[in-house]
C-alpha cells in the first residue's frame, strides 16, 4: 500500500503523529476511477471530523487528493482507506484547536470469498459506535479469538442480547420473504445504506428490528457486507443457514442499483 497525506507522498514525519490513534476513517473500493456511495463516504468523513476535531473537511480538496493519489499510483482500480487525523494533535491538550490532515492509502482491489463463512457470536459493544474511528484493537482481537475457536470471524452481541454488527462488517438476514437488518447500536456502513436503497428500488420488503441470537432459528439466510463487497454466512454459532446464497444474489442485485460516481 502507498500512502499520501494531503495529496502528497508520505514522509517519515507524518507517520509518528498518525500513531497517536486519534482520528477516523472510511474505506472504499475504486473501479475504473469511480466509487459507489462517494457522497456517503464524504458525509461520514465530514461528520466524524466535526465530532472529533470541531473542524470542517473540504470535500473538493478530499476528492482532488484522492484523484492525485490514484494517478500517482497509475491505477483506476484500488482499495482505498482515507484517514482524518492531525499532526498537531496533543493528547495532553485534546481540546486545543488543530488543523486536520488527510492520509490516503492506496492498495490492491479487494476480492470476495466464495464459500460461506462461519462466525462466532461474542459479547461486545463498539465504543462510540456511530463513528468509524481508528480504535480498532477490540475488533481484531475478537476476530482473532473467533478464529482460534475454529470460526472465520466474530459477530457482536450487545448487553441486551441484540446482534449489532460483525467485526468490520454489517449483517443482513433473510426470513424467506423479507430482509432483516439488526436494530442495535452499531456503525451503519455505507454498503448497508446503499443496499437498503437498492432493495427499496427493487420493491423488496425489508425491516430493521431487534435480532436476538435465539431468533436466528427463524432465519434461512445471512449475508455480511462492507466496503469490500458481500459474502454469504453459512453459520452463526451452531445455527446453519441454507439460503444465504439466495440472499446474496438478491443483495448483489440491490447493490447494482447504486450508481458509480466518477472521481
PDB file of C-alpha atoms in Angstrom:
ATOM      1  CA  UNK A   1       0.000   0.000   0.000  1.00  0.00           C
ATOM      2  CA  UNK A   2       1.204   3.512  -0.829  1.00  0.00           C
ATOM      3  CA  UNK A   3       0.348   6.437   1.462  1.00  0.00           C
ATOM      4  CA  UNK A   4      -0.411  10.074   0.664  1.00  0.00           C
ATOM      5  CA  UNK A   5      -1.029  12.913   3.126  1.00  0.00           C
ATOM      6  CA  UNK A   6      -2.913  15.984   1.923  1.00  0.00           C
ATOM      7  CA  UNK A   7      -2.271  14.848  -1.634  1.00  0.00           C
ATOM      8  CA  UNK A   8       1.484  14.312  -1.308  1.00  0.00           C
ATOM      9  CA  UNK A   9       3.531  11.127  -0.798  1.00  0.00           C
ATOM     10  CA  UNK A  10       4.065  10.476   2.887  1.00  0.00           C
ATOM     11  CA  UNK A  11       7.408  11.182   4.528  1.00  0.00           C
ATOM     12  CA  UNK A  12       8.539   9.839   7.889  1.00  0.00           C
ATOM     13  CA  UNK A  13       7.465  12.987   9.770  1.00  0.00           C
ATOM     14  CA  UNK A  14       3.824  12.160   9.086  1.00  0.00           C
ATOM     15  CA  UNK A  15       3.931   8.644  10.486  1.00  0.00           C
ATOM     16  CA  UNK A  16       4.623   9.360  14.176  1.00  0.00           C
ATOM     17  CA  UNK A  17       1.581  11.658  14.713  1.00  0.00           C
ATOM     18  CA  UNK A  18      -0.592   9.171  12.840  1.00  0.00           C
ATOM     19  CA  UNK A  19       0.232   6.592  15.540  1.00  0.00           C
ATOM     20  CA  UNK A  20      -1.383   8.676  18.302  1.00  0.00           C
ATOM     21  CA  UNK A  21      -4.537   6.701  17.472  1.00  0.00           C
ATOM     22  CA  UNK A  22      -6.946   9.643  17.457  1.00  0.00           C
ATOM     23  CA  UNK A  23      -8.829  10.012  14.211  1.00  0.00           C
ATOM     24  CA  UNK A  24     -11.404   8.404  11.979  1.00  0.00           C
ATOM     25  CA  UNK A  25     -11.552   6.904   8.519  1.00  0.00           C
ATOM     26  CA  UNK A  26     -13.563   5.394   5.714  1.00  0.00           C
ATOM     27  CA  UNK A  27     -12.706   2.528   3.387  1.00  0.00           C
ATOM     28  CA  UNK A  28     -13.899   2.164  -0.182  1.00  0.00           C
ATOM     29  CA  UNK A  29     -13.342   0.441  -3.493  1.00  0.00           C
ATOM     30  CA  UNK A  30     -12.475   2.294  -6.698  1.00  0.00           C
ATOM     31  CA  UNK A  31     -13.286   0.722 -10.046  1.00  0.00           C
ATOM     32  CA  UNK A  32     -12.458   2.492 -13.279  1.00  0.00           C
ATOM     33  CA  UNK A  33     -11.854   5.716 -11.368  1.00  0.00           C
ATOM     34  CA  UNK A  34     -15.355   5.661  -9.866  1.00  0.00           C
ATOM     35  CA  UNK A  35     -16.856   4.923  -6.429  1.00  0.00           C
ATOM     36  CA  UNK A  36     -20.263   3.724  -5.284  1.00  0.00           C
ATOM     37  CA  UNK A  37     -21.657   5.867  -2.486  1.00  0.00           C
ATOM     38  CA  UNK A  38     -18.957   8.541  -2.715  1.00  0.00           C
ATOM     39  CA  UNK A  39     -21.310  11.191  -1.277  1.00  0.00           C
ATOM     40  CA  UNK A  40     -21.995   8.938   1.734  1.00  0.00           C
ATOM     41  CA  UNK A  41     -18.274   8.426   2.330  1.00  0.00           C
ATOM     42  CA  UNK A  42     -17.721  12.191   2.215  1.00  0.00           C
ATOM     43  CA  UNK A  43     -20.654  12.733   4.576  1.00  0.00           C
ATOM     44  CA  UNK A  44     -19.198  10.190   7.026  1.00  0.00           C
ATOM     45  CA  UNK A  45     -15.785  11.861   6.955  1.00  0.00           C
ATOM     46  CA  UNK A  46     -17.200  15.359   7.417  1.00  0.00           C
ATOM     47  CA  UNK A  47     -19.390  14.299  10.330  1.00  0.00           C
ATOM     48  CA  UNK A  48     -16.509  12.495  12.029  1.00  0.00           C
ATOM     49  CA  UNK A  49     -14.214  15.481  11.555  1.00  0.00           C
ATOM     50  CA  UNK A  50     -16.732  17.821  13.165  1.00  0.00           C
ATOM     51  CA  UNK A  51     -17.223  15.456  16.109  1.00  0.00           C
ATOM     52  CA  UNK A  52     -13.572  14.636  16.796  1.00  0.00           C
ATOM     53  CA  UNK A  53     -11.886  17.906  15.805  1.00  0.00           C
ATOM     54  CA  UNK A  54     -14.620  20.586  15.730  1.00  0.00           C
ATOM     55  CA  UNK A  55     -13.403  21.319  12.210  1.00  0.00           C
ATOM     56  CA  UNK A  56     -14.709  21.165   8.653  1.00  0.00           C
ATOM     57  CA  UNK A  57     -13.354  18.856   5.971  1.00  0.00           C
ATOM     58  CA  UNK A  58     -13.320  20.351   2.491  1.00  0.00           C
ATOM     59  CA  UNK A  59     -14.965  17.863   0.136  1.00  0.00           C
ATOM     60  CA  UNK A  60     -13.389  19.334  -3.006  1.00  0.00           C
ATOM     61  CA  UNK A  61      -9.872  19.028  -1.587  1.00  0.00           C
ATOM     62  CA  UNK A  62     -10.583  15.491  -0.433  1.00  0.00           C
ATOM     63  CA  UNK A  63     -11.664  14.406  -3.895  1.00  0.00           C
ATOM     64  CA  UNK A  64      -8.712  16.156  -5.518  1.00  0.00           C
ATOM     65  CA  UNK A  65      -6.244  14.447  -3.165  1.00  0.00           C
ATOM     66  CA  UNK A  66      -7.776  11.051  -3.832  1.00  0.00           C
ATOM     67  CA  UNK A  67      -7.564  11.558  -7.598  1.00  0.00           C
ATOM     68  CA  UNK A  68      -3.958  12.682  -7.239  1.00  0.00           C
ATOM     69  CA  UNK A  69      -3.082   9.589  -5.199  1.00  0.00           C
ATOM     70  CA  UNK A  70      -4.698   7.250  -7.743  1.00  0.00           C
ATOM     71  CA  UNK A  71      -2.892   8.992 -10.594  1.00  0.00           C
ATOM     72  CA  UNK A  72       0.430   8.773  -8.765  1.00  0.00           C
ATOM     73  CA  UNK A  73      -0.098   5.032  -8.378  1.00  0.00           C
ATOM     74  CA  UNK A  74      -1.249   4.809 -12.010  1.00  0.00           C
ATOM     75  CA  UNK A  75      -4.344   2.768 -11.096  1.00  0.00           C
ATOM     76  CA  UNK A  76      -8.049   3.016 -11.797  1.00  0.00           C
ATOM     77  CA  UNK A  77      -8.999   0.067  -9.582  1.00  0.00           C
ATOM     78  CA  UNK A  78      -7.958   0.087  -5.937  1.00  0.00           C
ATOM     79  CA  UNK A  79      -8.801  -0.456  -2.294  1.00  0.00           C
ATOM     80  CA  UNK A  80      -8.676   2.908  -0.550  1.00  0.00           C
ATOM     81  CA  UNK A  81      -8.549   3.982   3.084  1.00  0.00           C
ATOM     82  CA  UNK A  82      -8.976   7.674   3.885  1.00  0.00           C
ATOM     83  CA  UNK A  83      -7.987   8.627   7.444  1.00  0.00           C
ATOM     84  CA  UNK A  84      -8.568  12.041   9.024  1.00  0.00           C
ATOM     85  CA  UNK A  85      -6.162  12.904  11.854  1.00  0.00           C
ATOM     86  CA  UNK A  86      -3.972  15.827  12.897  1.00  0.00           C
ATOM     87  CA  UNK A  87      -0.215  16.017  13.052  1.00  0.00           C
ATOM     88  CA  UNK A  88      -0.678  18.800  15.627  1.00  0.00           C
ATOM     89  CA  UNK A  89      -2.987  16.842  17.958  1.00  0.00           C
ATOM     90  CA  UNK A  90      -1.653  16.647  21.547  1.00  0.00           C
ATOM     91  CA  UNK A  91      -3.386  14.086  23.773  1.00  0.00           C
ATOM     92  CA  UNK A  92      -2.325  16.180  26.783  1.00  0.00           C
ATOM     93  CA  UNK A  93      -4.398  19.076  25.420  1.00  0.00           C
ATOM     94  CA  UNK A  94      -7.134  17.320  23.434  1.00  0.00           C
ATOM     95  CA  UNK A  95      -9.431  20.362  23.343  1.00  0.00           C
ATOM     96  CA  UNK A  96      -6.871  22.533  21.614  1.00  0.00           C
ATOM     97  CA  UNK A  97      -7.920  23.543  18.094  1.00  0.00           C
ATOM     98  CA  UNK A  98      -5.700  21.866  15.496  1.00  0.00           C
ATOM     99  CA  UNK A  99      -5.537  21.725  11.691  1.00  0.00           C
ATOM    100  CA  UNK A 100      -6.631  18.416  10.223  1.00  0.00           C
ATOM    101  CA  UNK A 101      -4.686  16.151   7.900  1.00  0.00           C
ATOM    102  CA  UNK A 102      -5.912  13.542   5.447  1.00  0.00           C
ATOM    103  CA  UNK A 103      -3.979  10.299   4.991  1.00  0.00           C
ATOM    104  CA  UNK A 104      -4.908   8.253   1.902  1.00  0.00           C
ATOM    105  CA  UNK A 105      -3.786   4.676   1.447  1.00  0.00           C
ATOM    106  CA  UNK A 106      -3.960   3.041  -1.994  1.00  0.00           C
ATOM    107  CA  UNK A 107      -3.928  -0.771  -2.138  1.00  0.00           C
ATOM    108  CA  UNK A 108      -4.861  -3.599  -4.462  1.00  0.00           C
ATOM    109  CA  UNK A 109      -8.575  -4.112  -5.254  1.00  0.00           C
ATOM    110  CA  UNK A 110     -10.421  -6.417  -2.874  1.00  0.00           C
ATOM    111  CA  UNK A 111     -11.687  -9.854  -3.837  1.00  0.00           C
ATOM    112  CA  UNK A 112     -14.581 -11.562  -2.068  1.00  0.00           C
ATOM    113  CA  UNK A 113     -14.712 -15.073  -0.579  1.00  0.00           C
ATOM    114  CA  UNK A 114     -16.870 -17.555  -2.478  1.00  0.00           C
ATOM    115  CA  UNK A 115     -17.578 -20.084   0.262  1.00  0.00           C
ATOM    116  CA  UNK A 116     -19.930 -19.252   3.114  1.00  0.00           C
ATOM    117  CA  UNK A 117     -18.210 -18.241   6.330  1.00  0.00           C
ATOM    118  CA  UNK A 118     -18.857 -19.305   9.913  1.00  0.00           C
ATOM    119  CA  UNK A 119     -18.907 -16.577  12.577  1.00  0.00           C
ATOM    120  CA  UNK A 120     -18.919 -16.697  16.358  1.00  0.00           C
ATOM    121  CA  UNK A 121     -21.302 -14.525  18.424  1.00  0.00           C
ATOM    122  CA  UNK A 122     -19.363 -12.651  21.117  1.00  0.00           C
ATOM    123  CA  UNK A 123     -20.462 -10.159  23.739  1.00  0.00           C
ATOM    124  CA  UNK A 124     -19.080  -6.749  22.781  1.00  0.00           C
ATOM    125  CA  UNK A 125     -20.324  -3.220  22.100  1.00  0.00           C
ATOM    126  CA  UNK A 126     -18.217  -0.945  19.926  1.00  0.00           C
ATOM    127  CA  UNK A 127     -17.216   2.301  21.672  1.00  0.00           C
ATOM    128  CA  UNK A 128     -18.608   5.465  20.040  1.00  0.00           C
ATOM    129  CA  UNK A 129     -20.158   3.088  17.541  1.00  0.00           C
ATOM    130  CA  UNK A 130     -21.527   5.699  15.131  1.00  0.00           C
ATOM    131  CA  UNK A 131     -18.010   6.972  14.349  1.00  0.00           C
ATOM    132  CA  UNK A 132     -15.667   4.880  12.215  1.00  0.00           C
ATOM    133  CA  UNK A 133     -12.741   5.752  14.482  1.00  0.00           C
ATOM    134  CA  UNK A 134      -9.250   4.308  14.437  1.00  0.00           C
ATOM    135  CA  UNK A 135      -9.678   2.442  17.748  1.00  0.00           C
ATOM    136  CA  UNK A 136      -9.866  -0.961  16.056  1.00  0.00           C
ATOM    137  CA  UNK A 137      -7.977  -3.104  18.573  1.00  0.00           C
ATOM    138  CA  UNK A 138     -11.089  -4.854  20.021  1.00  0.00           C
ATOM    139  CA  UNK A 139     -12.415  -5.631  16.541  1.00  0.00           C
ATOM    140  CA  UNK A 140      -9.298  -7.517  15.536  1.00  0.00           C
ATOM    141  CA  UNK A 141      -8.862  -9.072  18.982  1.00  0.00           C
ATOM    142  CA  UNK A 142     -12.310 -10.678  18.902  1.00  0.00           C
ATOM    143  CA  UNK A 143     -11.799 -11.772  15.305  1.00  0.00           C
ATOM    144  CA  UNK A 144      -8.558 -13.447  16.360  1.00  0.00           C
ATOM    145  CA  UNK A 145     -10.297 -15.208  19.253  1.00  0.00           C
ATOM    146  CA  UNK A 146     -13.077 -16.406  16.952  1.00  0.00           C
ATOM    147  CA  UNK A 147     -10.547 -17.809  14.504  1.00  0.00           C
ATOM    148  CA  UNK A 148      -8.743 -19.577  17.342  1.00  0.00           C
ATOM    149  CA  UNK A 149     -12.071 -21.242  18.152  1.00  0.00           C
ATOM    150  CA  UNK A 150     -12.409 -22.515  14.579  1.00  0.00           C
ATOM    151  CA  UNK A 151     -14.552 -19.736  13.099  1.00  0.00           C
ATOM    152  CA  UNK A 152     -13.812 -17.204  10.382  1.00  0.00           C
ATOM    153  CA  UNK A 153     -14.846 -14.047  12.225  1.00  0.00           C
ATOM    154  CA  UNK A 154     -16.769 -12.555  15.168  1.00  0.00           C
ATOM    155  CA  UNK A 155     -20.332 -11.244  15.346  1.00  0.00           C
ATOM    156  CA  UNK A 156     -21.030  -8.749  18.130  1.00  0.00           C
ATOM    157  CA  UNK A 157     -23.941  -9.064  20.553  1.00  0.00           C
ATOM    158  CA  UNK A 158     -24.719  -6.218  22.977  1.00  0.00           C
ATOM    159  CA  UNK A 159     -25.530  -6.420  26.701  1.00  0.00           C
ATOM    160  CA  UNK A 160     -29.251  -6.744  25.917  1.00  0.00           C
ATOM    161  CA  UNK A 161     -28.565  -9.780  23.724  1.00  0.00           C
ATOM    162  CA  UNK A 162     -29.156  -7.945  20.441  1.00  0.00           C
ATOM    163  CA  UNK A 163     -26.990  -8.682  17.412  1.00  0.00           C
ATOM    164  CA  UNK A 164     -25.372  -5.440  16.252  1.00  0.00           C
ATOM    165  CA  UNK A 165     -22.631  -5.964  13.637  1.00  0.00           C
ATOM    166  CA  UNK A 166     -19.611  -8.006  12.693  1.00  0.00           C
ATOM    167  CA  UNK A 167     -16.025  -7.112  13.473  1.00  0.00           C
ATOM    168  CA  UNK A 168     -15.651  -4.946  10.361  1.00  0.00           C
ATOM    169  CA  UNK A 169     -18.962  -5.542   8.606  1.00  0.00           C
ATOM    170  CA  UNK A 170     -22.727  -5.245   8.824  1.00  0.00           C
ATOM    171  CA  UNK A 171     -25.093  -8.188   8.524  1.00  0.00           C
ATOM    172  CA  UNK A 172     -28.437  -8.805   6.834  1.00  0.00           C
ATOM    173  CA  UNK A 173     -30.770 -11.748   7.460  1.00  0.00           C
ATOM    174  CA  UNK A 174     -33.411 -13.441   5.301  1.00  0.00           C
ATOM    175  CA  UNK A 175     -36.648 -14.811   6.778  1.00  0.00           C
ATOM    176  CA  UNK A 176     -37.902 -16.239   3.498  1.00  0.00           C
ATOM    177  CA  UNK A 177     -39.712 -13.101   2.396  1.00  0.00           C
ATOM    178  CA  UNK A 178     -38.020 -10.044   3.868  1.00  0.00           C
ATOM    179  CA  UNK A 179     -34.528  -8.773   4.504  1.00  0.00           C
ATOM    180  CA  UNK A 180     -33.982  -8.175   8.219  1.00  0.00           C
ATOM    181  CA  UNK A 181     -31.479  -5.558   9.375  1.00  0.00           C
ATOM    182  CA  UNK A 182     -30.493  -5.773  13.074  1.00  0.00           C
ATOM    183  CA  UNK A 183     -31.691  -2.880  15.216  1.00  0.00           C
ATOM    184  CA  UNK A 184     -28.903  -2.144  17.684  1.00  0.00           C
ATOM    185  CA  UNK A 185     -26.194   0.417  18.305  1.00  0.00           C
ATOM    186  CA  UNK A 186     -23.654  -0.128  15.535  1.00  0.00           C
ATOM    187  CA  UNK A 187     -21.625   1.566  12.855  1.00  0.00           C
ATOM    188  CA  UNK A 188     -24.015   1.948   9.943  1.00  0.00           C
ATOM    189  CA  UNK A 189     -21.882   1.173   6.917  1.00  0.00           C
ATOM    190  CA  UNK A 190     -22.061   2.853   3.531  1.00  0.00           C
ATOM    191  CA  UNK A 191     -22.658  -0.524   1.878  1.00  0.00           C
ATOM    192  CA  UNK A 192     -25.583  -1.204   4.207  1.00  0.00           C
ATOM    193  CA  UNK A 193     -27.160   2.148   3.305  1.00  0.00           C
ATOM    194  CA  UNK A 194     -26.657   1.509  -0.413  1.00  0.00           C
ATOM    195  CA  UNK A 195     -28.224  -1.949  -0.077  1.00  0.00           C
ATOM    196  CA  UNK A 196     -31.261  -0.577   1.729  1.00  0.00           C
ATOM    197  CA  UNK A 197     -31.795   1.986  -1.023  1.00  0.00           C
ATOM    198  CA  UNK A 198     -31.295  -0.688  -3.683  1.00  0.00           C
ATOM    199  CA  UNK A 199     -33.791  -3.051  -2.062  1.00  0.00           C
ATOM    200  CA  UNK A 200     -36.333  -0.255  -1.924  1.00  0.00           C
ATOM    201  CA  UNK A 201     -35.780   0.423  -5.633  1.00  0.00           C
ATOM    202  CA  UNK A 202     -36.393  -3.269  -6.361  1.00  0.00           C
ATOM    203  CA  UNK A 203     -39.583  -3.230  -4.292  1.00  0.00           C
ATOM    204  CA  UNK A 204     -38.145  -5.820  -1.926  1.00  0.00           C
ATOM    205  CA  UNK A 205     -39.572  -5.924   1.597  1.00  0.00           C
ATOM    206  CA  UNK A 206     -37.135  -5.127   4.392  1.00  0.00           C
ATOM    207  CA  UNK A 207     -37.323  -4.127   8.042  1.00  0.00           C
ATOM    208  CA  UNK A 208     -34.986  -3.049  10.814  1.00  0.00           C
ATOM    209  CA  UNK A 209     -35.717  -4.770  14.122  1.00  0.00           C
ATOM    210  CA  UNK A 210     -34.006  -6.283  17.134  1.00  0.00           C
ATOM    211  CA  UNK A 211     -32.489  -9.678  16.405  1.00  0.00           C
ATOM    212  CA  UNK A 212     -31.513 -11.886  19.345  1.00  0.00           C
ATOM    213  CA  UNK A 213     -29.352 -14.964  18.844  1.00  0.00           C
ATOM    214  CA  UNK A 214     -32.229 -17.433  19.567  1.00  0.00           C
ATOM    215  CA  UNK A 215     -34.221 -15.741  16.765  1.00  0.00           C
ATOM    216  CA  UNK A 216     -31.679 -16.954  14.211  1.00  0.00           C
ATOM    217  CA  UNK A 217     -33.516 -20.283  14.145  1.00  0.00           C
ATOM    218  CA  UNK A 218     -36.245 -18.457  12.233  1.00  0.00           C
ATOM    219  CA  UNK A 219     -33.840 -17.083   9.616  1.00  0.00           C
ATOM    220  CA  UNK A 220     -32.916 -19.005   6.483  1.00  0.00           C
ATOM    221  CA  UNK A 221     -30.041 -16.852   5.237  1.00  0.00           C
ATOM    222  CA  UNK A 222     -27.413 -14.334   6.310  1.00  0.00           C
ATOM    223  CA  UNK A 223     -25.002 -12.125   4.366  1.00  0.00           C
ATOM    224  CA  UNK A 224     -22.184  -9.853   5.512  1.00  0.00           C
ATOM    225  CA  UNK A 225     -21.387  -6.559   3.798  1.00  0.00           C
ATOM    226  CA  UNK A 226     -18.773  -3.842   3.948  1.00  0.00           C
ATOM    227  CA  UNK A 227     -16.793  -1.678   1.555  1.00  0.00           C
ATOM    228  CA  UNK A 228     -15.056  -4.703   0.041  1.00  0.00           C
ATOM    229  CA  UNK A 229     -18.366  -6.273  -1.031  1.00  0.00           C
ATOM    230  CA  UNK A 230     -20.766  -9.014   0.041  1.00  0.00           C
ATOM    231  CA  UNK A 231     -20.237 -12.578   1.214  1.00  0.00           C
ATOM    232  CA  UNK A 232     -22.549 -15.333   2.497  1.00  0.00           C
ATOM    233  CA  UNK A 233     -22.603 -16.568   6.078  1.00  0.00           C
ATOM    234  CA  UNK A 234     -23.052 -20.322   6.281  1.00  0.00           C
ATOM    235  CA  UNK A 235     -23.261 -20.472  10.054  1.00  0.00           C
ATOM    236  CA  UNK A 236     -23.555 -18.244  13.131  1.00  0.00           C
ATOM    237  CA  UNK A 237     -22.556 -20.224  16.190  1.00  0.00           C
ATOM    238  CA  UNK A 238     -24.405 -23.515  15.782  1.00  0.00           C
ATOM    239  CA  UNK A 239     -27.155 -22.079  13.560  1.00  0.00           C
ATOM    240  CA  UNK A 240     -26.777 -23.152   9.910  1.00  0.00           C
ATOM    241  CA  UNK A 241     -28.299 -21.137   7.051  1.00  0.00           C
ATOM    242  CA  UNK A 242     -29.440 -22.903   3.883  1.00  0.00           C
ATOM    243  CA  UNK A 243     -30.467 -19.876   1.788  1.00  0.00           C
ATOM    244  CA  UNK A 244     -27.604 -17.443   2.234  1.00  0.00           C
ATOM    245  CA  UNK A 245     -26.755 -17.758  -1.468  1.00  0.00           C
ATOM    246  CA  UNK A 246     -30.303 -16.666  -2.369  1.00  0.00           C
ATOM    247  CA  UNK A 247     -29.977 -13.611  -0.124  1.00  0.00           C
ATOM    248  CA  UNK A 248     -26.542 -12.902  -1.582  1.00  0.00           C
ATOM    249  CA  UNK A 249     -27.976 -12.887  -5.106  1.00  0.00           C
ATOM    250  CA  UNK A 250     -30.750 -10.516  -4.047  1.00  0.00           C
ATOM    251  CA  UNK A 251     -28.346  -8.126  -2.329  1.00  0.00           C
ATOM    252  CA  UNK A 252     -25.990  -8.170  -5.298  1.00  0.00           C
ATOM    253  CA  UNK A 253     -28.877  -7.021  -7.486  1.00  0.00           C
ATOM    254  CA  UNK A 254     -29.732  -4.343  -4.935  1.00  0.00           C
ATOM    255  CA  UNK A 255     -26.141  -3.079  -4.833  1.00  0.00           C
ATOM    256  CA  UNK A 256     -26.209  -2.932  -8.622  1.00  0.00           C
ATOM    257  CA  UNK A 257     -28.846  -0.212  -8.298  1.00  0.00           C
ATOM    258  CA  UNK A 258     -26.281   2.151  -6.742  1.00  0.00           C
ATOM    259  CA  UNK A 259     -24.659   4.480  -9.296  1.00  0.00           C
ATOM    260  CA  UNK A 260     -20.902   4.859  -9.645  1.00  0.00           C
ATOM    261  CA  UNK A 261     -19.622   8.414  -9.118  1.00  0.00           C
ATOM    262  CA  UNK A 262     -16.597   9.318 -11.241  1.00  0.00           C
ATOM    263  CA  UNK A 263     -13.930  10.982  -9.115  1.00  0.00           C
TER     264      UNK A 263
END
